[in-house]
Amino acid sequence: MAVPFRIGVMQLTMEPLDEMLASARVMDEAGMDTIWLAEAYPWWRKHGMEARSSTVVSALMARETERLTVGWGIISPYTRHPVQAAMDARLVQEAAGPGRFIAGFGTSKIFLNNTKQGGPPKVTRPLATMRDSVEIMRGVLGGERFEYDGKVFSADIPALSPDADVPRWNVPVYIAGTAPLMQQLGGEIGDGLLTPSITTPDYVRWTVGNVREAGRDPETIDIGCTVIASIHESDRDAGRDGAREIGGMYLANKFQNIKGAADALLESAEIEMDELAPVAEAMERGGRLAAKEQVTDALLDRCKPIAGTPEECIAAIEEYREAGCTHVMLELWGADRHEQIRLFGEKVLPAFR
Protein backbone atom coordinates (compact mmCIF):
# COMPACT_ATOMS: atom_id res chain seq x y z
CA MET A 1 0.00 0.00 0.00
CA ALA A 2 1.37 3.42 -0.97
CA VAL A 3 2.19 5.78 1.88
CA PRO A 4 -0.20 8.78 2.00
CA PHE A 5 1.29 12.21 1.37
CA ARG A 6 1.11 14.42 4.45
CA ILE A 7 2.06 17.96 5.41
CA GLY A 8 2.81 19.02 8.96
CA VAL A 9 4.84 21.47 11.03
CA MET A 10 8.05 20.96 12.98
CA GLN A 11 7.62 22.79 16.29
CA LEU A 12 10.76 23.67 18.21
CA THR A 13 10.22 23.16 21.95
CA MET A 14 12.03 26.29 23.10
CA GLU A 15 8.99 28.58 23.24
CA PRO A 16 6.57 29.26 26.12
CA LEU A 17 4.07 26.47 26.69
CA ASP A 18 0.99 28.58 26.05
CA GLU A 19 2.42 29.71 22.70
CA MET A 20 3.16 26.14 21.62
CA LEU A 21 -0.30 24.93 22.60
CA ALA A 22 -1.95 27.85 20.81
CA SER A 23 0.05 27.04 17.67
CA ALA A 24 -1.04 23.41 17.84
CA ARG A 25 -4.68 24.44 18.03
CA VAL A 26 -4.26 26.69 14.98
CA MET A 27 -2.61 23.82 13.07
CA ASP A 28 -5.49 21.54 14.01
CA GLU A 29 -8.04 24.06 12.74
CA ALA A 30 -6.03 24.78 9.55
CA GLY A 31 -6.01 21.13 8.51
CA MET A 32 -2.34 20.30 9.06
CA ASP A 33 -1.78 16.56 9.28
CA THR A 34 0.91 16.52 11.94
CA ILE A 35 2.87 18.50 14.48
CA TRP A 36 6.40 17.24 15.14
CA LEU A 37 8.14 18.26 18.35
CA ALA A 38 11.86 18.86 17.97
CA GLU A 39 13.53 18.35 21.32
CA ALA A 40 15.33 21.60 22.01
CA TYR A 41 18.43 21.80 24.19
CA PRO A 42 19.94 24.52 26.36
CA TRP A 43 22.11 25.84 23.49
CA TRP A 44 19.07 28.03 22.78
CA ARG A 45 19.60 29.87 26.08
CA LYS A 46 22.35 31.84 24.38
CA HIS A 47 19.66 33.25 22.11
CA GLY A 48 16.99 34.22 24.63
CA MET A 49 15.03 30.95 24.59
CA GLU A 50 14.57 27.98 26.92
CA ALA A 51 14.43 24.28 26.12
CA ARG A 52 11.33 22.37 27.23
CA SER A 53 10.54 18.67 27.33
CA SER A 54 9.08 17.45 24.04
CA THR A 55 7.66 14.29 25.61
CA VAL A 56 5.69 16.26 28.21
CA VAL A 57 4.53 18.88 25.70
CA SER A 58 3.39 16.16 23.27
CA ALA A 59 0.87 14.78 25.77
CA LEU A 60 -0.49 18.25 26.46
CA MET A 61 -0.81 18.98 22.74
CA ALA A 62 -2.65 15.73 22.19
CA ARG A 63 -5.25 16.83 24.74
CA GLU A 64 -5.52 20.34 23.26
CA THR A 65 -6.26 19.14 19.70
CA GLU A 66 -8.85 16.93 18.05
CA ARG A 67 -7.42 15.48 14.83
CA LEU A 68 -3.77 16.56 14.63
CA THR A 69 -1.24 13.71 14.84
CA VAL A 70 1.54 14.44 17.35
CA GLY A 71 5.05 13.18 16.61
CA TRP A 72 8.31 13.06 18.49
CA GLY A 73 10.72 14.59 16.02
CA ILE A 74 12.94 13.41 17.77
CA ILE A 75 14.05 12.23 21.23
CA SER A 76 17.53 10.88 21.90
CA PRO A 77 18.04 7.20 22.82
CA TYR A 78 21.18 8.17 24.73
CA THR A 79 19.43 10.10 27.48
CA ARG A 80 16.58 7.71 28.33
CA HIS A 81 16.49 3.96 28.68
CA PRO A 82 14.05 2.75 26.02
CA VAL A 83 11.77 1.29 28.69
CA GLN A 84 11.42 4.79 30.12
CA ALA A 85 10.83 6.16 26.61
CA ALA A 86 8.11 3.56 26.14
CA MET A 87 6.47 4.69 29.38
CA ASP A 88 6.42 8.26 28.05
CA ALA A 89 5.05 6.96 24.74
CA ARG A 90 2.28 5.05 26.51
CA LEU A 91 1.08 8.27 28.13
CA VAL A 92 1.07 10.21 24.84
CA GLN A 93 -0.63 7.27 23.11
CA GLU A 94 -3.36 7.39 25.75
CA ALA A 95 -3.70 11.18 25.58
CA ALA A 96 -3.88 11.26 21.77
CA GLY A 97 -6.11 8.33 20.96
CA PRO A 98 -5.86 5.87 18.05
CA GLY A 99 -3.75 6.93 15.09
CA ARG A 100 -2.68 10.27 16.52
CA PHE A 101 0.81 9.63 17.88
CA ILE A 102 4.16 8.77 16.27
CA ALA A 103 7.29 8.02 18.31
CA GLY A 104 10.62 9.10 16.86
CA PHE A 105 14.23 8.43 17.85
CA GLY A 106 17.34 10.29 16.67
CA THR A 107 20.92 10.33 17.89
CA SER A 108 21.05 14.04 18.84
CA LYS A 109 24.79 14.68 18.82
CA ILE A 110 24.68 17.42 21.46
CA PHE A 111 22.92 15.20 24.00
CA LEU A 112 25.29 12.37 23.12
CA ASN A 113 28.32 14.56 23.81
CA ASN A 114 26.83 15.83 27.06
CA THR A 115 26.49 12.27 28.36
CA LYS A 116 30.29 11.91 27.94
CA GLN A 117 29.68 9.13 25.45
CA GLY A 118 31.00 11.10 22.48
CA GLY A 119 33.62 9.67 20.19
CA PRO A 120 33.88 7.49 17.11
CA PRO A 121 31.04 5.09 16.21
CA LYS A 122 32.93 2.15 17.74
CA VAL A 123 32.52 3.94 21.07
CA THR A 124 29.08 5.51 20.70
CA ARG A 125 27.52 2.55 18.84
CA PRO A 126 24.71 4.62 17.31
CA LEU A 127 23.30 1.82 15.15
CA ALA A 128 23.14 -0.67 18.01
CA THR A 129 21.71 1.96 20.35
CA MET A 130 19.02 2.84 17.83
CA ARG A 131 18.14 -0.78 17.00
CA ASP A 132 17.83 -1.72 20.67
CA SER A 133 15.71 1.37 21.41
CA VAL A 134 13.25 0.67 18.61
CA GLU A 135 12.94 -3.03 19.46
CA ILE A 136 12.40 -2.36 23.16
CA MET A 137 9.90 0.43 22.50
CA ARG A 138 7.84 -1.89 20.32
CA GLY A 139 8.19 -4.79 22.71
CA VAL A 140 6.99 -2.80 25.72
CA LEU A 141 4.08 -1.17 23.90
CA GLY A 142 3.07 -4.50 22.35
CA GLY A 143 2.00 -5.77 25.77
CA GLU A 144 3.22 -9.36 25.45
CA ARG A 145 5.87 -10.96 27.67
CA PHE A 146 9.08 -9.35 26.41
CA GLU A 147 12.70 -10.31 26.99
CA TYR A 148 15.47 -8.59 25.10
CA ASP A 149 19.25 -8.62 25.44
CA GLY A 150 20.81 -6.20 22.96
CA LYS A 151 24.30 -4.83 22.45
CA VAL A 152 23.49 -1.65 24.38
CA PHE A 153 20.17 -2.11 26.20
CA SER A 154 18.24 -4.99 27.69
CA ALA A 155 14.70 -5.37 28.98
CA ASP A 156 12.70 -7.97 30.89
CA ILE A 157 9.03 -6.98 30.85
CA PRO A 158 6.03 -8.99 32.10
CA ALA A 159 2.96 -9.34 29.94
CA LEU A 160 0.11 -6.90 30.39
CA SER A 161 -2.88 -8.32 32.19
CA PRO A 162 -5.96 -8.66 29.95
CA ASP A 163 -7.74 -6.49 32.53
CA ALA A 164 -5.19 -3.67 32.40
CA ASP A 165 -6.76 -0.36 31.39
CA VAL A 166 -4.24 0.73 28.75
CA PRO A 167 -4.34 1.53 25.02
CA ARG A 168 -3.83 -1.46 22.72
CA TRP A 169 -3.51 0.22 19.33
CA ASN A 170 -0.26 0.44 17.39
CA VAL A 171 2.24 3.29 17.73
CA PRO A 172 4.49 3.79 14.66
CA VAL A 173 8.19 4.22 15.48
CA TYR A 174 10.29 6.43 13.19
CA ILE A 175 14.07 6.81 13.00
CA ALA A 176 15.87 10.05 12.18
CA GLY A 177 19.03 9.69 10.14
CA THR A 178 21.54 11.98 8.47
CA ALA A 179 24.36 9.58 7.55
CA PRO A 180 23.87 6.62 5.17
CA LEU A 181 24.12 3.74 7.67
CA MET A 182 21.55 5.27 10.02
CA GLN A 183 19.24 5.94 7.09
CA GLN A 184 19.66 2.34 5.99
CA LEU A 185 18.76 1.18 9.50
CA GLY A 186 15.67 3.37 9.32
CA GLY A 187 14.82 1.75 6.00
CA GLU A 188 15.30 -1.68 7.53
CA ILE A 189 13.31 -1.40 10.77
CA GLY A 190 11.52 1.97 10.89
CA ASP A 191 7.89 2.72 10.19
CA GLY A 192 9.24 6.03 8.93
CA LEU A 193 12.53 7.78 8.27
CA LEU A 194 13.05 11.43 9.22
CA THR A 195 15.60 13.78 7.68
CA PRO A 196 17.17 16.83 9.38
CA SER A 197 16.64 20.53 8.89
CA ILE A 198 18.03 22.01 5.64
CA THR A 199 16.86 18.93 3.75
CA THR A 200 16.79 19.57 -0.01
CA PRO A 201 15.21 17.59 -2.88
CA ASP A 202 18.65 16.23 -3.82
CA TYR A 203 19.11 15.02 -0.24
CA VAL A 204 15.68 13.38 -0.40
CA ARG A 205 16.78 11.47 -3.51
CA TRP A 206 19.96 10.42 -1.71
CA THR A 207 17.83 9.26 1.24
CA VAL A 208 15.57 7.22 -1.05
CA GLY A 209 18.71 5.53 -2.38
CA ASN A 210 19.77 4.59 1.14
CA VAL A 211 16.35 3.08 1.79
CA ARG A 212 16.72 0.97 -1.35
CA GLU A 213 20.23 -0.02 -0.24
CA ALA A 214 18.65 -1.46 2.90
CA GLY A 215 16.43 -3.68 0.74
CA ARG A 216 13.27 -1.69 1.41
CA ASP A 217 10.85 -0.47 -1.23
CA PRO A 218 10.69 3.32 -0.67
CA GLU A 219 6.98 3.16 -1.50
CA THR A 220 6.42 1.31 1.79
CA ILE A 221 8.03 3.76 4.22
CA ASP A 222 7.06 7.27 5.28
CA ILE A 223 9.94 9.63 4.44
CA GLY A 224 9.54 12.77 6.52
CA CYS A 225 11.58 15.78 5.42
CA THR A 226 12.31 18.80 7.60
CA VAL A 227 12.28 21.90 5.39
CA ILE A 228 12.69 25.53 6.45
CA ALA A 229 9.54 27.46 5.56
CA SER A 230 7.54 30.69 5.70
CA ILE A 231 4.78 32.27 3.62
CA HIS A 232 3.09 35.56 2.72
CA GLU A 233 -0.07 35.94 0.68
CA SER A 234 1.44 38.22 -1.97
CA ASP A 235 4.89 39.54 -1.02
CA ARG A 236 7.66 37.11 -2.05
CA ASP A 237 10.38 38.76 0.03
CA ALA A 238 8.19 38.85 3.15
CA GLY A 239 7.27 35.23 2.48
CA ARG A 240 10.94 34.23 2.55
CA ASP A 241 11.87 36.26 5.63
CA GLY A 242 10.98 33.62 8.21
CA ALA A 243 12.76 30.88 6.26
CA ARG A 244 15.85 33.10 6.11
CA GLU A 245 15.77 33.53 9.90
CA ILE A 246 15.27 29.86 10.80
CA GLY A 247 17.80 28.97 8.11
CA GLY A 248 20.35 31.20 9.81
CA MET A 249 19.73 29.54 13.17
CA TYR A 250 20.14 26.05 11.77
CA LEU A 251 23.10 26.79 9.55
CA ALA A 252 24.84 28.27 12.60
CA ASN A 253 23.90 25.18 14.60
CA LYS A 254 25.37 22.86 11.98
CA PHE A 255 28.63 24.83 12.00
CA GLN A 256 28.91 25.02 15.79
CA ASN A 257 27.48 21.72 17.01
CA ILE A 258 27.24 18.99 14.39
CA LYS A 259 30.20 19.29 12.05
CA GLY A 260 30.89 16.00 10.28
CA ALA A 261 27.39 14.61 10.85
CA ALA A 262 25.99 17.25 8.49
CA ASP A 263 28.46 16.68 5.63
CA ALA A 264 26.14 14.76 3.30
CA LEU A 265 23.33 17.22 3.99
CA LEU A 266 25.43 20.24 3.10
CA GLU A 267 26.96 18.54 0.07
CA SER A 268 23.47 17.92 -1.31
CA ALA A 269 22.76 21.63 -0.90
CA GLU A 270 26.15 22.52 -2.43
CA ILE A 271 27.02 24.47 0.71
CA GLU A 272 30.61 24.58 1.95
CA MET A 273 31.13 24.51 5.71
CA ASP A 274 33.37 27.58 5.43
CA GLU A 275 30.39 29.55 4.07
CA LEU A 276 28.65 29.06 7.39
CA ALA A 277 31.33 30.68 9.54
CA PRO A 278 29.94 34.25 9.08
CA VAL A 279 26.44 32.99 9.95
CA ALA A 280 27.67 31.24 13.10
CA GLU A 281 29.78 34.23 14.14
CA ALA A 282 26.81 36.56 13.69
CA MET A 283 24.61 34.20 15.71
CA GLU A 284 27.10 34.33 18.61
CA ARG A 285 27.53 38.07 18.33
CA GLY A 286 23.97 39.27 17.83
CA GLY A 287 21.56 36.34 17.93
CA ARG A 288 19.23 35.01 15.27
CA LEU A 289 18.41 38.35 13.64
CA ALA A 290 22.09 39.04 13.09
CA ALA A 291 22.54 35.54 11.67
CA LYS A 292 19.61 36.13 9.32
CA GLU A 293 21.41 39.09 7.78
CA GLN A 294 24.28 36.78 6.78
CA VAL A 295 21.97 34.40 4.88
CA THR A 296 22.18 35.73 1.33
CA ASP A 297 19.57 35.01 -1.31
CA ALA A 298 22.01 32.61 -2.95
CA LEU A 299 22.57 30.70 0.31
CA LEU A 300 18.86 30.61 1.08
CA ASP A 301 18.06 29.34 -2.43
CA ARG A 302 20.47 26.45 -1.97
CA CYS A 303 18.66 25.50 1.25
CA LYS A 304 15.58 24.93 -0.97
CA PRO A 305 12.99 26.43 1.40
CA ILE A 306 9.25 26.07 1.06
CA ALA A 307 8.78 29.81 1.15
CA GLY A 308 7.42 32.87 -0.60
CA THR A 309 3.91 33.20 -1.99
CA PRO A 310 1.37 30.34 -1.84
CA GLU A 311 2.07 29.52 -5.49
CA GLU A 312 5.81 29.26 -4.77
CA CYS A 313 5.15 27.07 -1.73
CA ILE A 314 2.97 24.72 -3.78
CA ALA A 315 5.67 24.42 -6.43
CA ALA A 316 8.34 23.72 -3.80
CA ILE A 317 6.25 21.04 -2.10
CA GLU A 318 5.68 19.40 -5.49
CA GLU A 319 9.44 19.30 -6.03
CA TYR A 320 9.92 17.55 -2.68
CA ARG A 321 7.13 15.09 -3.42
CA GLU A 322 8.60 14.25 -6.82
CA ALA A 323 11.97 13.61 -5.15
CA GLY A 324 10.40 10.96 -2.90
CA CYS A 325 9.30 12.86 0.21
CA THR A 326 6.00 11.55 1.55
CA HIS A 327 5.74 13.75 4.63
CA VAL A 328 6.69 17.43 4.49
CA MET A 329 7.61 18.83 7.89
CA LEU A 330 7.52 22.63 7.64
CA GLU A 331 10.04 24.32 9.91
CA LEU A 332 7.87 27.40 10.00
CA TRP A 333 9.27 30.66 11.34
CA GLY A 334 8.83 34.41 11.08
CA ALA A 335 6.26 37.05 11.92
CA ASP A 336 2.68 36.06 12.79
CA ARG A 337 3.15 32.31 12.50
CA HIS A 338 -0.50 31.66 13.28
CA GLU A 339 -1.48 33.63 10.21
CA GLN A 340 1.15 31.76 8.22
CA ILE A 341 -0.34 28.45 9.36
CA ARG A 342 -3.82 29.60 8.34
CA LEU A 343 -2.48 30.74 4.98
CA PHE A 344 -0.89 27.34 4.35
CA GLY A 345 -4.23 25.77 5.29
CA GLU A 346 -6.28 27.97 2.99
CA LYS A 347 -3.97 28.44 0.00
CA VAL A 348 -1.51 25.51 -0.06
CA LEU A 349 -2.97 22.38 1.51
CA PRO A 350 -5.97 22.16 -0.90
CA ALA A 351 -3.51 21.55 -3.76
CA PHE A 352 -2.50 18.28 -2.07
CA ARG A 353 -5.86 16.98 -0.88
XYZ file of C-alpha atoms in Angstrom:
353
model
C 0.000 0.000 0.000
C 1.366 3.422 -0.968
C 2.194 5.784 1.883
C -0.195 8.779 1.998
C 1.285 12.209 1.367
C 1.108 14.423 4.453
C 2.062 17.955 5.410
C 2.807 19.022 8.964
C 4.835 21.474 11.029
C 8.048 20.965 12.981
C 7.616 22.786 16.291
C 10.764 23.673 18.211
C 10.224 23.161 21.954
C 12.026 26.295 23.105
C 8.992 28.582 23.235
C 6.573 29.255 26.117
C 4.075 26.465 26.694
C 0.993 28.580 26.052
C 2.418 29.714 22.701
C 3.165 26.142 21.623
C -0.297 24.928 22.601
C -1.951 27.850 20.813
C 0.054 27.044 17.666
C -1.036 23.407 17.843
C -4.681 24.437 18.035
C -4.261 26.689 14.983
C -2.612 23.822 13.070
C -5.485 21.545 14.012
C -8.037 24.060 12.735
C -6.033 24.776 9.554
C -6.007 21.128 8.506
C -2.342 20.304 9.060
C -1.783 16.562 9.279
C 0.914 16.518 11.936
C 2.875 18.499 14.484
C 6.400 17.242 15.137
C 8.139 18.258 18.349
C 11.862 18.860 17.967
C 13.528 18.348 21.316
C 15.335 21.602 22.011
C 18.435 21.796 24.186
C 19.945 24.516 26.361
C 22.112 25.839 23.487
C 19.071 28.030 22.778
C 19.595 29.874 26.075
C 22.352 31.843 24.382
C 19.656 33.250 22.112
C 16.988 34.218 24.628
C 15.025 30.948 24.588
C 14.572 27.981 26.922
C 14.429 24.275 26.117
C 11.327 22.374 27.233
C 10.541 18.666 27.333
C 9.084 17.450 24.044
C 7.658 14.292 25.611
C 5.688 16.257 28.210
C 4.527 18.876 25.699
C 3.388 16.159 23.273
C 0.872 14.778 25.766
C -0.493 18.250 26.463
C -0.811 18.984 22.744
C -2.651 15.733 22.194
C -5.246 16.827 24.740
C -5.517 20.339 23.262
C -6.257 19.138 19.704
C -8.852 16.928 18.053
C -7.425 15.478 14.834
C -3.765 16.559 14.627
C -1.240 13.710 14.842
C 1.539 14.436 17.352
C 5.048 13.181 16.611
C 8.313 13.061 18.492
C 10.717 14.586 16.025
C 12.937 13.410 17.771
C 14.052 12.226 21.228
C 17.530 10.878 21.905
C 18.039 7.201 22.819
C 21.185 8.175 24.727
C 19.434 10.105 27.484
C 16.576 7.707 28.331
C 16.495 3.962 28.683
C 14.051 2.748 26.017
C 11.767 1.291 28.694
C 11.419 4.795 30.115
C 10.834 6.156 26.612
C 8.113 3.557 26.141
C 6.472 4.685 29.384
C 6.416 8.256 28.048
C 5.054 6.963 24.738
C 2.281 5.049 26.510
C 1.076 8.266 28.128
C 1.069 10.207 24.841
C -0.628 7.266 23.108
C -3.365 7.389 25.747
C -3.703 11.175 25.582
C -3.878 11.264 21.774
C -6.106 8.327 20.957
C -5.862 5.869 18.053
C -3.746 6.927 15.090
C -2.677 10.271 16.525
C 0.811 9.627 17.881
C 4.160 8.774 16.271
C 7.288 8.019 18.310
C 10.622 9.097 16.857
C 14.232 8.425 17.850
C 17.338 10.289 16.671
C 20.924 10.328 17.885
C 21.045 14.036 18.835
C 24.790 14.676 18.823
C 24.678 17.416 21.460
C 22.917 15.198 23.997
C 25.285 12.375 23.122
C 28.316 14.557 23.809
C 26.827 15.830 27.064
C 26.485 12.266 28.365
C 30.292 11.913 27.941
C 29.684 9.128 25.452
C 30.998 11.099 22.483
C 33.618 9.671 20.193
C 33.879 7.487 17.110
C 31.040 5.090 16.212
C 32.934 2.154 17.743
C 32.525 3.938 21.075
C 29.083 5.513 20.704
C 27.523 2.545 18.842
C 24.711 4.624 17.313
C 23.305 1.821 15.153
C 23.136 -0.674 18.009
C 21.709 1.957 20.350
C 19.017 2.836 17.831
C 18.139 -0.776 16.998
C 17.830 -1.720 20.665
C 15.711 1.367 21.415
C 13.245 0.673 18.611
C 12.945 -3.030 19.459
C 12.401 -2.364 23.159
C 9.897 0.431 22.502
C 7.838 -1.893 20.317
C 8.190 -4.787 22.713
C 6.993 -2.799 25.720
C 4.077 -1.168 23.905
C 3.068 -4.499 22.351
C 2.002 -5.775 25.770
C 3.218 -9.360 25.453
C 5.873 -10.956 27.666
C 9.083 -9.354 26.411
C 12.705 -10.305 26.991
C 15.474 -8.589 25.098
C 19.252 -8.615 25.439
C 20.812 -6.202 22.963
C 24.304 -4.829 22.451
C 23.494 -1.647 24.379
C 20.173 -2.107 26.199
C 18.235 -4.986 27.686
C 14.703 -5.371 28.979
C 12.699 -7.973 30.895
C 9.031 -6.977 30.846
C 6.033 -8.988 32.105
C 2.960 -9.341 29.937
C 0.107 -6.899 30.386
C -2.878 -8.318 32.186
C -5.958 -8.661 29.952
C -7.737 -6.487 32.530
C -5.186 -3.670 32.401
C -6.764 -0.364 31.390
C -4.239 0.732 28.751
C -4.344 1.527 25.022
C -3.833 -1.458 22.718
C -3.513 0.215 19.332
C -0.259 0.436 17.391
C 2.244 3.292 17.734
C 4.491 3.790 14.665
C 8.187 4.220 15.478
C 10.295 6.425 13.192
C 14.066 6.810 12.998
C 15.873 10.052 12.182
C 19.033 9.689 10.143
C 21.542 11.982 8.473
C 24.356 9.580 7.547
C 23.869 6.620 5.172
C 24.117 3.743 7.671
C 21.554 5.270 10.025
C 19.237 5.938 7.095
C 19.663 2.344 5.991
C 18.757 1.176 9.497
C 15.668 3.370 9.318
C 14.823 1.751 6.003
C 15.296 -1.684 7.530
C 13.312 -1.401 10.773
C 11.524 1.966 10.885
C 7.889 2.715 10.186
C 9.238 6.029 8.932
C 12.529 7.782 8.269
C 13.047 11.433 9.220
C 15.597 13.778 7.676
C 17.165 16.826 9.379
C 16.643 20.532 8.886
C 18.034 22.010 5.643
C 16.855 18.930 3.748
C 16.785 19.572 -0.014
C 15.210 17.590 -2.881
C 18.654 16.229 -3.821
C 19.107 15.021 -0.244
C 15.680 13.377 -0.402
C 16.778 11.468 -3.514
C 19.961 10.424 -1.710
C 17.828 9.264 1.236
C 15.569 7.216 -1.045
C 18.708 5.530 -2.383
C 19.769 4.586 1.137
C 16.350 3.077 1.792
C 16.717 0.966 -1.353
C 20.232 -0.019 -0.244
C 18.646 -1.457 2.904
C 16.427 -3.684 0.736
C 13.270 -1.689 1.409
C 10.853 -0.475 -1.231
C 10.691 3.319 -0.665
C 6.975 3.162 -1.505
C 6.424 1.305 1.791
C 8.030 3.764 4.220
C 7.059 7.274 5.284
C 9.944 9.626 4.435
C 9.544 12.767 6.517
C 11.577 15.778 5.416
C 12.314 18.798 7.601
C 12.280 21.903 5.394
C 12.686 25.531 6.445
C 9.538 27.463 5.563
C 7.539 30.688 5.695
C 4.780 32.267 3.618
C 3.092 35.559 2.725
C -0.074 35.940 0.684
C 1.442 38.219 -1.969
C 4.894 39.545 -1.022
C 7.659 37.108 -2.048
C 10.376 38.764 0.034
C 8.191 38.849 3.148
C 7.266 35.229 2.479
C 10.935 34.229 2.546
C 11.867 36.260 5.628
C 10.977 33.618 8.212
C 12.761 30.883 6.262
C 15.852 33.103 6.106
C 15.773 33.535 9.901
C 15.270 29.861 10.799
C 17.803 28.968 8.115
C 20.350 31.205 9.806
C 19.730 29.542 13.167
C 20.137 26.046 11.770
C 23.100 26.794 9.545
C 24.845 28.265 12.603
C 23.904 25.176 14.601
C 25.369 22.857 11.976
C 28.631 24.830 12.004
C 28.908 25.018 15.789
C 27.485 21.718 17.014
C 27.241 18.986 14.388
C 30.203 19.285 12.049
C 30.887 16.001 10.285
C 27.390 14.615 10.848
C 25.993 17.251 8.485
C 28.464 16.679 5.632
C 26.135 14.761 3.301
C 23.333 17.217 3.987
C 25.426 20.242 3.105
C 26.960 18.538 0.072
C 23.474 17.917 -1.315
C 22.759 21.628 -0.901
C 26.146 22.523 -2.427
C 27.025 24.467 0.709
C 30.607 24.576 1.954
C 31.132 24.506 5.708
C 33.374 27.582 5.433
C 30.392 29.547 4.073
C 28.645 29.060 7.391
C 31.328 30.683 9.542
C 29.945 34.249 9.082
C 26.439 32.988 9.953
C 27.667 31.242 13.102
C 29.778 34.232 14.136
C 26.807 36.561 13.693
C 24.612 34.196 15.713
C 27.095 34.329 18.611
C 27.529 38.074 18.333
C 23.974 39.273 17.831
C 21.558 36.344 17.928
C 19.233 35.013 15.275
C 18.408 38.353 13.644
C 22.088 39.044 13.094
C 22.539 35.541 11.673
C 19.612 36.128 9.317
C 21.415 39.092 7.776
C 24.276 36.779 6.780
C 21.968 34.402 4.879
C 22.183 35.731 1.330
C 19.565 35.013 -1.313
C 22.014 32.606 -2.955
C 22.572 30.700 0.311
C 18.855 30.611 1.084
C 18.064 29.343 -2.428
C 20.473 26.448 -1.974
C 18.660 25.498 1.246
C 15.576 24.927 -0.970
C 12.990 26.426 1.399
C 9.253 26.075 1.056
C 8.779 29.811 1.151
C 7.422 32.873 -0.604
C 3.909 33.201 -1.985
C 1.367 30.340 -1.836
C 2.075 29.518 -5.485
C 5.810 29.263 -4.775
C 5.155 27.071 -1.733
C 2.970 24.717 -3.776
C 5.666 24.418 -6.431
C 8.343 23.724 -3.804
C 6.250 21.038 -2.102
C 5.676 19.400 -5.494
C 9.441 19.296 -6.031
C 9.918 17.549 -2.683
C 7.127 15.085 -3.420
C 8.599 14.247 -6.818
C 11.974 13.608 -5.149
C 10.404 10.959 -2.900
C 9.303 12.864 0.206
C 5.996 11.548 1.551
C 5.745 13.753 4.630
C 6.691 17.430 4.487
C 7.606 18.830 7.895
C 7.524 22.626 7.640
C 10.045 24.316 9.911
C 7.870 27.396 10.002
C 9.267 30.660 11.338
C 8.827 34.407 11.083
C 6.259 37.053 11.922
C 2.680 36.057 12.786
C 3.151 32.311 12.497
C -0.504 31.655 13.275
C -1.484 33.626 10.212
C 1.154 31.761 8.224
C -0.344 28.448 9.364
C -3.822 29.605 8.342
C -2.485 30.739 4.977
C -0.894 27.341 4.353
C -4.229 25.766 5.292
C -6.282 27.969 2.989
C -3.973 28.436 0.003
C -1.511 25.515 -0.063
C -2.973 22.377 1.514
C -5.971 22.164 -0.896
C -3.510 21.552 -3.763
C -2.504 18.281 -2.074
C -5.860 16.977 -0.879
